[in-house]
Tab-separated table of C-alpha atoms and ligand atoms in Angstrom:
chain	number	residue	atom	x	y	z
A	840	UNK	CA	-11.563	8.376	-35.932
A	841	UNK	CA	-8.141	9.830	-35.082
A	842	UNK	CA	-5.466	7.231	-34.346
A	843	UNK	CA	-2.404	7.989	-32.227
A	844	UNK	CA	0.484	5.624	-31.603
A	845	UNK	CA	2.716	5.396	-28.553
A	846	UNK	CA	5.396	2.936	-27.523
A	847	UNK	CA	3.758	2.385	-24.152
A	848	UNK	CA	0.340	3.141	-22.677
A	849	UNK	CA	-0.314	3.130	-18.937
A	850	UNK	CA	-3.854	3.005	-17.582
A	851	UNK	CA	-4.279	4.799	-14.245
A	852	UNK	CA	-2.337	7.790	-12.917
A	853	UNK	CA	-2.280	6.389	-9.384
A	854	UNK	CA	0.757	5.296	-7.430
A	855	UNK	CA	1.976	2.473	-9.690
A	856	UNK	CA	1.127	4.264	-12.961
A	857	UNK	CA	2.985	7.434	-11.988
A	858	UNK	CA	6.042	5.698	-10.556
A	859	UNK	CA	6.280	3.517	-13.674
A	860	UNK	CA	5.722	6.442	-16.091
A	861	UNK	CA	8.458	8.374	-14.294
A	862	UNK	CA	10.924	5.480	-14.450
A	863	UNK	CA	10.278	4.746	-18.160
A	864	UNK	CA	10.470	8.357	-19.357
A	865	UNK	CA	13.553	9.040	-17.217
A	866	UNK	CA	15.577	6.072	-18.417
A	867	UNK	CA	14.401	5.533	-22.005
A	868	UNK	CA	13.199	7.620	-24.923
A	869	UNK	CA	10.047	5.495	-25.348
A	870	UNK	CA	6.901	7.563	-25.813
A	871	UNK	CA	4.464	7.055	-22.932
A	872	UNK	CA	0.764	7.881	-22.775
A	873	UNK	CA	-0.881	7.870	-19.342
A	874	UNK	CA	-4.678	7.595	-19.310
A	875	UNK	CA	-6.564	8.485	-16.125
A	876	UNK	CA	-10.313	8.243	-15.627
A	877	UNK	CA	-10.595	11.093	-13.094
A	878	UNK	CA	-10.531	14.692	-14.318
A	879	UNK	CA	-8.603	15.794	-11.208
A	880	UNK	CA	-6.651	13.833	-8.674
A	881	UNK	CA	-7.271	14.922	-5.120
A	882	UNK	CA	-6.224	14.103	-1.566
A	883	UNK	CA	-7.931	10.792	-0.916
A	884	UNK	CA	-5.340	8.892	1.107
A	885	UNK	CA	-2.259	9.135	3.281
A	886	UNK	CA	0.620	7.082	1.929
A	887	UNK	CA	3.262	5.976	4.412
A	888	UNK	CA	6.572	4.227	3.917
A	889	UNK	CA	9.872	3.650	5.684
A	890	UNK	CA	12.861	5.788	4.702
A	891	UNK	CA	14.697	2.594	3.722
A	892	UNK	CA	15.132	1.535	0.965
A	893	UNK	CA	15.566	5.150	-0.183
A	894	UNK	CA	13.183	6.403	-2.861
A	895	UNK	CA	12.780	9.769	-4.576
A	896	UNK	CA	9.767	10.706	-2.421
A	897	UNK	CA	11.808	10.677	0.809
A	898	UNK	CA	12.649	14.364	0.496
A	899	UNK	CA	9.075	15.407	-0.345
A	900	UNK	CA	7.315	13.661	2.526
A	901	UNK	CA	4.755	15.751	4.437
A	902	UNK	CA	5.740	14.169	7.765
A	903	UNK	CA	8.717	12.239	9.089
A	904	UNK	CA	8.664	10.442	12.410
A	905	UNK	CA	11.682	9.083	14.259
A	906	UNK	CA	9.557	7.340	16.886
A	907	UNK	CA	7.094	4.509	16.300
A	908	UNK	CA	5.450	2.150	18.754
A	909	UNK	CA	2.963	-0.681	19.012
A	910	UNK	CA	0.529	-1.219	21.873
A	911	UNK	CA	-0.390	-4.792	22.717
A	912	UNK	CA	-2.609	-5.751	25.677
A	913	UNK	CA	-2.310	-2.130	26.787
A	914	UNK	CA	1.498	-2.356	26.959
A	915	UNK	CA	3.535	-0.021	24.792
A	916	UNK	CA	6.606	-1.221	22.878
A	917	UNK	CA	8.740	1.650	21.543
A	918	UNK	CA	10.568	0.762	18.329
A	919	UNK	CA	13.070	3.534	17.783
A	920	UNK	CA	16.401	3.269	16.035
A	921	UNK	CA	18.694	6.057	14.914
A	922	UNK	CA	18.437	6.614	11.146
A	923	UNK	CA	15.084	4.870	10.690
A	924	UNK	CA	12.079	7.062	9.969
A	925	UNK	CA	8.448	6.494	9.061
A	926	UNK	CA	7.296	8.913	6.356
A	927	UNK	CA	3.919	10.099	5.123
A	928	UNK	CA	3.003	11.801	1.883
A	929	UNK	CA	-0.501	13.001	1.082
A	930	UNK	CA	-1.707	11.375	-2.143
A	931	UNK	CA	-2.295	14.776	-3.810
A	932	UNK	CA	1.312	15.764	-3.041
A	933	UNK	CA	2.559	12.518	-4.529
A	934	UNK	CA	0.555	13.264	-7.710
A	935	UNK	CA	1.910	16.839	-7.833
A	936	UNK	CA	5.463	15.574	-7.333
A	937	UNK	CA	5.265	13.219	-10.308
A	938	UNK	CA	3.230	15.565	-12.550
A	939	UNK	CA	5.839	18.306	-12.170
A	940	UNK	CA	8.638	15.898	-13.180
A	941	UNK	CA	6.691	14.246	-16.002
A	942	UNK	CA	5.441	17.418	-17.674
A	943	UNK	CA	9.074	18.378	-18.440
A	944	UNK	CA	9.615	15.163	-20.430
A	945	UNK	CA	9.040	15.326	-24.184
A	946	UNK	CA	8.254	11.604	-24.413
A	947	UNK	CA	5.339	11.867	-21.955
A	948	UNK	CA	1.656	12.667	-22.439
A	949	UNK	CA	-1.248	12.397	-20.000
A	950	UNK	CA	-4.962	12.480	-20.681
A	951	UNK	CA	-7.227	13.044	-17.692
A	952	UNK	CA	-10.920	12.052	-17.754
A	953	UNK	CA	-10.200	9.012	-19.960
A	954	UNK	CA	-12.213	6.142	-18.502
A	955	UNK	CA	-10.855	3.020	-20.180
A	956	UNK	CA	-13.309	0.152	-20.342
A	957	UNK	CA	-11.534	-2.325	-22.595
A	958	UNK	CA	-8.750	-2.841	-25.079
A	959	UNK	CA	-7.728	-5.249	-27.853
A	960	UNK	CA	-4.387	-6.941	-28.304
A	961	UNK	CA	-3.517	-8.181	-31.797
A	962	UNK	CA	-0.210	-8.920	-33.523
A	963	UNK	CA	1.844	-7.233	-30.811
A	964	UNK	CA	-0.269	-4.078	-30.999
A	965	UNK	CA	-2.595	-3.047	-28.203
A	966	UNK	CA	-5.517	-0.840	-29.169
A	967	UNK	CA	-7.558	1.311	-26.796
A	968	UNK	CA	-10.727	3.072	-27.959
A	969	UNK	CA	-11.990	6.169	-26.197
A	970	UNK	CA	-14.989	8.318	-27.250
A	971	UNK	CA	-13.354	9.865	-30.307
A	972	UNK	CA	-9.827	8.509	-30.478
A	973	UNK	CA	-7.962	5.252	-30.854
A	974	UNK	CA	-4.643	4.863	-29.081
A	975	UNK	CA	-2.242	2.080	-29.942
A	976	UNK	CA	0.963	0.873	-28.344
A	977	UNK	CA	3.334	-2.079	-28.187
A	978	UNK	CA	2.927	-2.467	-24.449
A	979	UNK	CA	0.095	-1.676	-22.060
A	980	UNK	CA	0.464	-1.416	-18.294
A	981	UNK	CA	-2.922	-1.545	-16.580
A	982	UNK	CA	-3.623	-0.629	-12.948
A	983	UNK	CA	-7.400	-1.248	-13.033
A	984	UNK	CA	-8.463	-3.880	-10.501
A	985	UNK	CA	-10.916	-6.243	-12.207
A	986	UNK	CA	-11.655	-8.388	-9.154
A	987	UNK	CA	-14.488	-7.336	-6.820
A	988	UNK	CA	-12.465	-7.566	-3.634
A	989	UNK	CA	-15.436	-7.377	-1.250
A	990	UNK	CA	-16.995	-10.395	-2.979
A	991	UNK	CA	-13.798	-12.438	-3.057
A	992	UNK	CA	-13.342	-15.260	-0.594
A	993	UNK	CA	-9.823	-14.186	0.360
A	994	UNK	CA	-8.486	-12.405	3.420
A	995	UNK	CA	-8.769	-8.613	3.221
A	996	UNK	CA	-7.184	-5.699	4.995
A	997	UNK	CA	-10.064	-3.247	5.397
A	998	UNK	CA	-9.972	0.047	7.194
A	999	UNK	CA	-11.565	3.406	7.796
A	1000	UNK	CA	-9.788	6.428	9.201
A	1001	UNK	CA	-10.611	10.018	10.104
A	1002	UNK	CA	-8.479	13.109	10.484
A	1003	UNK	CA	-9.262	14.672	13.845
A	1004	UNK	CA	-8.491	18.264	14.792
A	1005	UNK	CA	-8.601	18.961	18.534
A	1006	UNK	CA	-9.390	22.326	20.057
A	1007	UNK	CA	-6.344	22.069	22.330
A	1008	UNK	CA	-2.727	21.132	21.601
A	1009	UNK	CA	-2.729	17.782	23.373
A	1010	UNK	CA	-0.949	15.462	20.970
A	1011	UNK	CA	2.544	14.000	21.147
A	1012	UNK	CA	3.289	14.717	17.504
A	1013	UNK	CA	6.590	12.820	17.531
A	1014	UNK	CA	5.313	9.253	17.798
A	1015	UNK	CA	3.312	7.086	15.413
A	1016	UNK	CA	1.227	4.235	16.826
A	1017	UNK	CA	1.586	1.548	14.171
A	1018	UNK	CA	-0.814	-0.785	15.943
A	1019	UNK	CA	-2.868	-0.502	19.095
A	1020	UNK	CA	-4.250	-4.032	18.989
A	1021	UNK	CA	-7.848	-4.238	20.184
A	1022	UNK	CA	-9.012	-7.148	22.259
A	1023	UNK	CA	-11.756	-8.560	20.038
A	1024	UNK	CA	-12.974	-12.117	19.969
A	1025	UNK	CA	-12.588	-13.891	16.597
A	1026	UNK	CA	-11.531	-10.699	14.852
A	1027	UNK	CA	-8.125	-9.133	14.394
A	1028	UNK	CA	-8.475	-5.374	14.721
A	1029	UNK	CA	-6.065	-2.560	15.511
A	1030	UNK	CA	-6.059	1.212	15.688
A	1031	UNK	CA	-3.383	3.128	13.746
A	1032	UNK	CA	-2.506	6.691	14.748
A	1033	UNK	CA	-0.572	9.217	12.684
A	1034	UNK	CA	0.038	12.442	14.613
A	1035	UNK	CA	0.376	15.319	12.117
A	1036	UNK	CA	0.724	18.170	14.600
A	1037	UNK	CA	0.087	19.037	18.250
A	1038	UNK	CA	-3.672	19.087	17.584
A	1039	UNK	CA	-4.199	16.903	14.504
A	1040	UNK	CA	-4.162	13.106	14.155
A	1041	UNK	CA	-5.355	10.406	11.809
A	1042	UNK	CA	-7.169	7.635	13.702
A	1043	UNK	CA	-7.770	4.518	11.654
A	1044	UNK	CA	-9.427	1.225	12.521
A	1045	UNK	CA	-8.087	-1.757	10.554
A	1046	UNK	CA	-9.238	-5.341	10.298
A	1047	UNK	CA	-7.621	-8.407	8.747
A	1048	UNK	CA	-10.647	-10.558	7.922
A	1049	UNK	CA	-12.643	-11.959	5.019
A	1050	UNK	CA	-15.637	-9.638	5.295
A	1051	UNK	CA	-15.769	-5.865	5.285
A	1052	UNK	CA	-17.986	-4.093	7.828
A	1053	UNK	CA	-20.579	-1.350	7.641
A	1054	UNK	CA	-19.325	2.252	7.822
A	1055	UNK	CA	-21.257	2.511	11.096
A	1056	UNK	CA	-19.131	-0.252	12.679
A	1057	UNK	CA	-15.809	1.396	11.772
A	1058	UNK	CA	-17.082	4.760	13.053
A	1059	UNK	CA	-18.152	3.102	16.285
A	1060	UNK	CA	-14.597	1.721	16.767
A	1061	UNK	CA	-13.172	5.209	16.356
A	1062	UNK	CA	-15.716	6.799	18.692
A	1063	UNK	CA	-14.933	4.189	21.341
A	1064	UNK	CA	-11.202	4.708	20.929
A	1065	UNK	CA	-11.621	8.458	21.219
A	1066	UNK	CA	-13.762	8.272	24.314
A	1067	UNK	CA	-11.284	5.874	25.969
A	1068	UNK	CA	-8.201	7.882	25.112
A	1069	UNK	CA	-9.362	11.505	24.720
A	1070	UNK	CA	-12.388	11.659	26.993
A	1071	UNK	CA	-13.841	15.179	27.300
A	1072	UNK	CA	-11.644	16.670	24.536
A	1073	UNK	CA	-13.382	18.722	21.854
A	1074	UNK	CA	-12.546	17.848	18.248
A	1075	UNK	CA	-13.722	18.092	14.654
A	1076	UNK	CA	-13.505	15.576	11.816
A	1077	UNK	CA	-12.572	17.010	8.413
A	1078	UNK	CA	-11.263	14.173	6.262
A	1079	UNK	CA	-11.812	10.443	6.051
A	1080	UNK	CA	-10.116	7.661	4.107
A	1081	UNK	CA	-11.025	4.044	3.665
A	1082	UNK	CA	-9.704	1.049	1.823
A	1083	UNK	CA	-9.999	-2.626	1.045
A	1084	UNK	CA	-6.713	-4.276	0.164
A	1085	UNK	CA	-6.286	-7.926	-0.870
A	1086	UNK	CA	-4.195	-10.110	1.428
A	1087	UNK	CA	-4.209	-12.797	-1.262
A	1088	UNK	CA	-2.856	-13.134	-4.768
A	1089	UNK	CA	-5.152	-11.663	-7.396
A	1090	UNK	CA	-5.321	-13.979	-10.405
A	1091	UNK	CA	-4.035	-11.960	-13.347
A	1092	UNK	CA	-5.609	-12.537	-16.744
A	1093	UNK	CA	-2.649	-12.934	-19.064
A	1094	UNK	CA	-3.119	-10.972	-22.257
A	1095	UNK	CA	-0.089	-10.627	-24.518
A	1096	UNK	CA	1.640	-7.242	-24.222
A	1097	UNK	CA	-0.763	-6.191	-21.455
A	1098	UNK	CA	0.661	-6.259	-17.977
A	1099	UNK	CA	-1.205	-5.602	-14.755
A	1100	UNK	CA	0.532	-3.251	-12.321
A	1101	UNK	CA	-0.075	-1.929	-8.794
A	1102	UNK	CA	-2.708	-3.636	-6.654
A	1103	UNK	CA	-4.059	-5.306	-9.805
A	1104	UNK	CA	-0.607	-6.779	-10.520
A	1105	UNK	CA	-0.045	-8.000	-6.956
A	1106	UNK	CA	2.447	-5.261	-6.130
A	1107	UNK	CA	0.932	-4.940	-2.667
A	1108	UNK	CA	2.811	-6.880	-0.025
A	1109	UNK	CA	0.139	-9.310	1.125
A	1110	UNK	CA	0.949	-9.214	4.818
A	1111	UNK	CA	1.165	-5.414	5.171
A	1112	UNK	CA	-1.053	-3.926	2.436
A	1113	UNK	CA	1.776	-1.572	1.444
A	1114	UNK	CA	2.779	-1.161	-2.198
A	1115	UNK	CA	4.585	2.156	-2.445
A	1116	UNK	CA	8.113	0.774	-2.012
A	1117	UNK	CA	7.335	-2.146	-4.336
A	1118	UNK	CA	6.182	0.324	-7.002
A	1119	UNK	CA	9.732	1.705	-7.165
A	1120	UNK	CA	11.397	-1.717	-7.089
A	1121	UNK	CA	9.117	-3.317	-9.710
A	1122	UNK	CA	9.089	-0.253	-12.010
A	1123	UNK	CA	12.873	-0.371	-12.055
A	1124	UNK	CA	12.795	-4.073	-12.968
A	1125	UNK	CA	10.283	-3.427	-15.762
A	1126	UNK	CA	12.446	-0.675	-17.229
A	1127	UNK	CA	15.583	-2.852	-16.959
A	1128	UNK	CA	13.756	-5.348	-19.204
A	1129	UNK	CA	12.565	-2.647	-21.631
A	1130	UNK	CA	16.138	-1.349	-21.998
A	1131	UNK	CA	17.363	-4.905	-22.699
A	1132	UNK	CA	14.475	-5.299	-25.185
A	1133	UNK	CA	13.070	-8.188	-23.150
A	1134	UNK	CA	9.424	-8.779	-22.276
A	1135	UNK	CA	8.826	-6.950	-18.949
A	1136	UNK	CA	8.988	-9.308	-16.002
A	1137	UNK	CA	9.047	-8.711	-12.304
A	1138	UNK	CA	11.263	-10.808	-10.066
A	1139	UNK	CA	9.046	-11.498	-7.068
A	1140	UNK	CA	10.801	-13.170	-4.171
A	1141	UNK	CA	9.090	-16.567	-3.805
A	1142	UNK	CA	10.382	-17.114	-0.302
A	1143	UNK	CA	8.917	-13.841	1.005
A	1144	UNK	CA	5.685	-14.590	-0.887
A	1145	UNK	CA	5.539	-17.947	0.862
A	1146	UNK	CA	6.080	-16.278	4.251
A	1147	UNK	CA	3.361	-13.728	3.460
A	1148	UNK	CA	0.971	-16.514	2.479
A	1149	UNK	CA	1.735	-18.423	5.659
A	1150	UNK	CA	1.170	-15.294	7.755
A	1151	UNK	CA	-2.159	-14.550	6.046
A	1152	UNK	CA	-3.347	-18.139	6.486
A	1153	UNK	CA	-2.318	-17.965	10.136
A	1154	UNK	CA	-4.340	-14.762	10.689
A	1155	UNK	CA	-7.300	-16.150	8.754
A	1156	UNK	CA	-7.465	-19.304	10.881
A	1157	UNK	CA	-6.197	-17.980	14.210
A	1158	UNK	CA	-7.318	-14.335	14.611
A	1159	UNK	CA	-7.252	-14.830	18.386
A	1160	UNK	CA	-3.534	-15.675	18.243
A	1161	UNK	CA	-2.581	-12.623	16.159
A	1162	UNK	CA	-1.956	-10.553	19.266
A	1163	UNK	CA	0.637	-13.035	20.515
A	1164	UNK	CA	2.171	-13.144	17.020
A	1165	UNK	CA	2.685	-9.392	16.870
A	1166	UNK	CA	3.842	-9.212	20.474
A	1167	UNK	CA	6.646	-11.621	19.705
A	1168	UNK	CA	7.412	-10.059	16.342
A	1169	UNK	CA	7.889	-6.556	17.744
A	1170	UNK	CA	9.304	-7.509	21.153
A	1171	UNK	CA	11.968	-9.908	19.952
A	1172	UNK	CA	13.265	-8.102	16.869
A	1173	UNK	CA	15.038	-4.769	16.450
A	1174	UNK	CA	13.448	-2.028	14.326
A	1175	UNK	CA	16.044	-2.237	11.493
A	1176	UNK	CA	15.331	-5.965	11.104
A	1177	UNK	CA	11.554	-5.420	11.357
A	1178	UNK	CA	11.690	-2.730	8.648
A	1179	UNK	CA	13.880	-4.868	6.405
A	1180	UNK	CA	11.493	-7.787	6.879
A	1181	UNK	CA	8.460	-5.639	6.050
A	1182	UNK	CA	10.193	-4.516	2.857
A	1183	UNK	CA	11.431	-8.015	1.889
A	1184	UNK	CA	15.095	-7.123	2.296
A	1185	UNK	CA	16.275	-9.248	5.229
A	1186	UNK	CA	19.088	-11.711	4.588
A	1187	UNK	CA	18.694	-15.421	5.334
A	1188	UNK	CA	20.111	-15.137	8.844
A	1189	UNK	CA	17.809	-12.214	9.762
A	1190	UNK	CA	14.795	-13.965	8.231
A	1191	UNK	CA	15.466	-17.151	10.210
A	1192	UNK	CA	15.902	-15.145	13.404
A	1193	UNK	CA	12.504	-13.532	12.837
A	1194	UNK	CA	10.804	-16.848	12.070
A	1195	UNK	CA	12.277	-18.389	15.238
A	1196	UNK	CA	10.890	-15.492	17.282
A	1197	UNK	CA	7.296	-16.267	16.175
A	1198	UNK	CA	4.744	-18.876	17.379
A	1199	UNK	CA	6.226	-21.723	15.335
A	1200	UNK	CA	3.714	-24.533	15.776
A	1201	UNK	CA	0.711	-22.457	14.639
A	1202	UNK	CA	2.753	-21.119	11.723
A	1203	UNK	CA	3.824	-24.592	10.630
A	1204	UNK	CA	0.164	-25.689	10.735
A	1205	UNK	CA	-0.704	-22.709	8.524
A	1206	UNK	CA	1.819	-23.878	5.905
A	1207	UNK	CA	-0.288	-27.013	5.401
A	1208	UNK	CA	-3.434	-24.930	5.095
A	1209	UNK	CA	-2.149	-22.922	2.121
A	1210	UNK	CA	-3.906	-24.092	-1.003
B	2608	FAD	C1	-6.797	4.630	1.939
B	2608	FAD	C2	-5.557	3.861	1.540
B	2608	FAD	C3	-4.363	4.083	2.232
B	2608	FAD	C4	-3.208	3.385	1.846
B	2608	FAD	N1	-2.049	3.623	2.520
B	2608	FAD	C5	-0.921	3.038	2.094
B	2608	FAD	C6	0.313	3.367	2.734
B	2608	FAD	O1	0.330	4.112	3.704
B	2608	FAD	N2	1.457	2.825	2.223
B	2608	FAD	C7	1.429	1.980	1.141
B	2608	FAD	O2	2.501	1.554	0.689
B	2608	FAD	N3	0.275	1.613	0.578
B	2608	FAD	C8	-0.893	2.132	1.018
B	2608	FAD	N4	-2.076	1.793	0.411
B	2608	FAD	C9	-2.090	0.679	-0.567
B	2608	FAD	C10	-1.604	1.021	-1.961
B	2608	FAD	O3	-0.254	1.419	-1.906
B	2608	FAD	C11	-2.397	2.136	-2.605
B	2608	FAD	O4	-3.725	1.739	-2.754
B	2608	FAD	C12	-1.855	2.530	-3.990
B	2608	FAD	O5	-2.527	3.685	-4.375
B	2608	FAD	C13	-2.013	1.413	-5.023
B	2608	FAD	O6	-1.540	1.879	-6.251
B	2608	FAD	P1	-2.239	1.501	-7.634
B	2608	FAD	O7	-1.507	2.198	-8.692
B	2608	FAD	O8	-2.426	0.053	-7.722
B	2608	FAD	O9	-3.725	2.087	-7.504
B	2608	FAD	P2	-4.194	3.580	-7.438
B	2608	FAD	O10	-3.162	4.426	-6.783
B	2608	FAD	O11	-5.549	3.537	-6.841
B	2608	FAD	O12	-4.282	4.020	-8.966
B	2608	FAD	C14	-5.190	3.489	-9.873
B	2608	FAD	C15	-5.578	4.622	-10.811
B	2608	FAD	O13	-6.275	4.081	-11.911
B	2608	FAD	C16	-7.358	4.934	-12.211
B	2608	FAD	N5	-8.357	4.145	-12.933
B	2608	FAD	C17	-9.167	3.192	-12.415
B	2608	FAD	N6	-9.972	2.697	-13.369
B	2608	FAD	C18	-9.657	3.343	-14.512
B	2608	FAD	C19	-10.148	3.282	-15.856
B	2608	FAD	N7	-11.156	2.453	-16.181
B	2608	FAD	N8	-9.591	4.083	-16.789
B	2608	FAD	C20	-8.584	4.941	-16.452
B	2608	FAD	N9	-8.093	5.048	-15.211
B	2608	FAD	C21	-8.615	4.254	-14.246
B	2608	FAD	C22	-7.834	5.414	-10.847
B	2608	FAD	O14	-8.616	6.576	-10.941
B	2608	FAD	C23	-6.505	5.626	-10.134
B	2608	FAD	O15	-6.028	6.933	-10.310
B	2608	FAD	C24	-3.246	2.447	0.777
B	2608	FAD	C25	-4.462	2.213	0.134
B	2608	FAD	C26	-5.606	2.904	0.498
B	2608	FAD	C27	-6.897	2.630	-0.230
């Protein structure tokens, strides 16, 4: 059996694996091996993020929108602010972006079609066996999610979306609908619209609840939305995406020198389901530690984690009050503060202002319900 040694092995060439591989190979001369189970990475999701804090994908985004809005009880709240944009990159373009940077680096190697099942960690050496090779390293970063999210008892963000191409140019391509909150009893559900061009949109139905639904139910939501908002228009569906994202902390199994990253490492912000911006922030922190020859550690902000937990508990126990929550959140706060809050970068004053704008009594009750 051939044995090959690397300083660092990363499992999974998804968002967190690629951002981390890029950061390590850019800032250190450590040798990095990236192992990915798929033979080819394709377009399977749309990844969106705010243009602040700046990251290297800003310039490569497929779409940039200056206008965003939310619709609550049929009323539209426009949330525009000069300098703030909502960006979208197709997952395949994100992969291409990082592959083209990484392939120029001598300290980087990727193996596609390597489905990693297990590894051993002994005396500061991690060993991974594939069909005919053994790879060893001092550190392993692993983006495989071990938990079966659908079977967990925690709150989930689950969604299904389709890309719709209309026959006619009928779309206002300048404005994203972040949330069109649907009036559903005992269930928090909203429709998310990304307009890609004058005749192409992504329509996604999203739930914050403990149980996922059948594909039929999500499709029914979209059909109903389409018939309410685009009655009589002819369209075709060419692409669909779906996801289940934890809105709770995944318990990480601590194995020495093996560190979970991405969704598996709780890099997703619990209240939003977004992890792209965190991937940049946490990868930088990991590499800061590697450069200082310290064990990699991420500095998660406990206060924001606590607020996220409180929010998730609130939604779990009061789905019927979520509409009022979001109405206050978006109506009473300016877009720059909202964006900073969603990316954990508000200062104490801004954070307090946001908290005071929300339904306080229900939120305080939720604090006592956090286990
Ligand atoms: C449809 C969808 C849309 C999303 N939209 C957004 C968004 O707009 N903005 C945002 O910030 N976040 C979004 N997210 C959430 C999150 O940012 C993404 O899921 C992101 O891809 C998570 O990164 P990751 O590295 O943890 O996982 P992934 O990007 O899924 O990467 C994991 C990689 O590991 C590989 N892998 C798995 N098992 C093995 C194995 N055994 N051996 C080797 N390789 C393996 C997989 O093939 C995959 O390539 C979205 C999620 C989904 C599902």
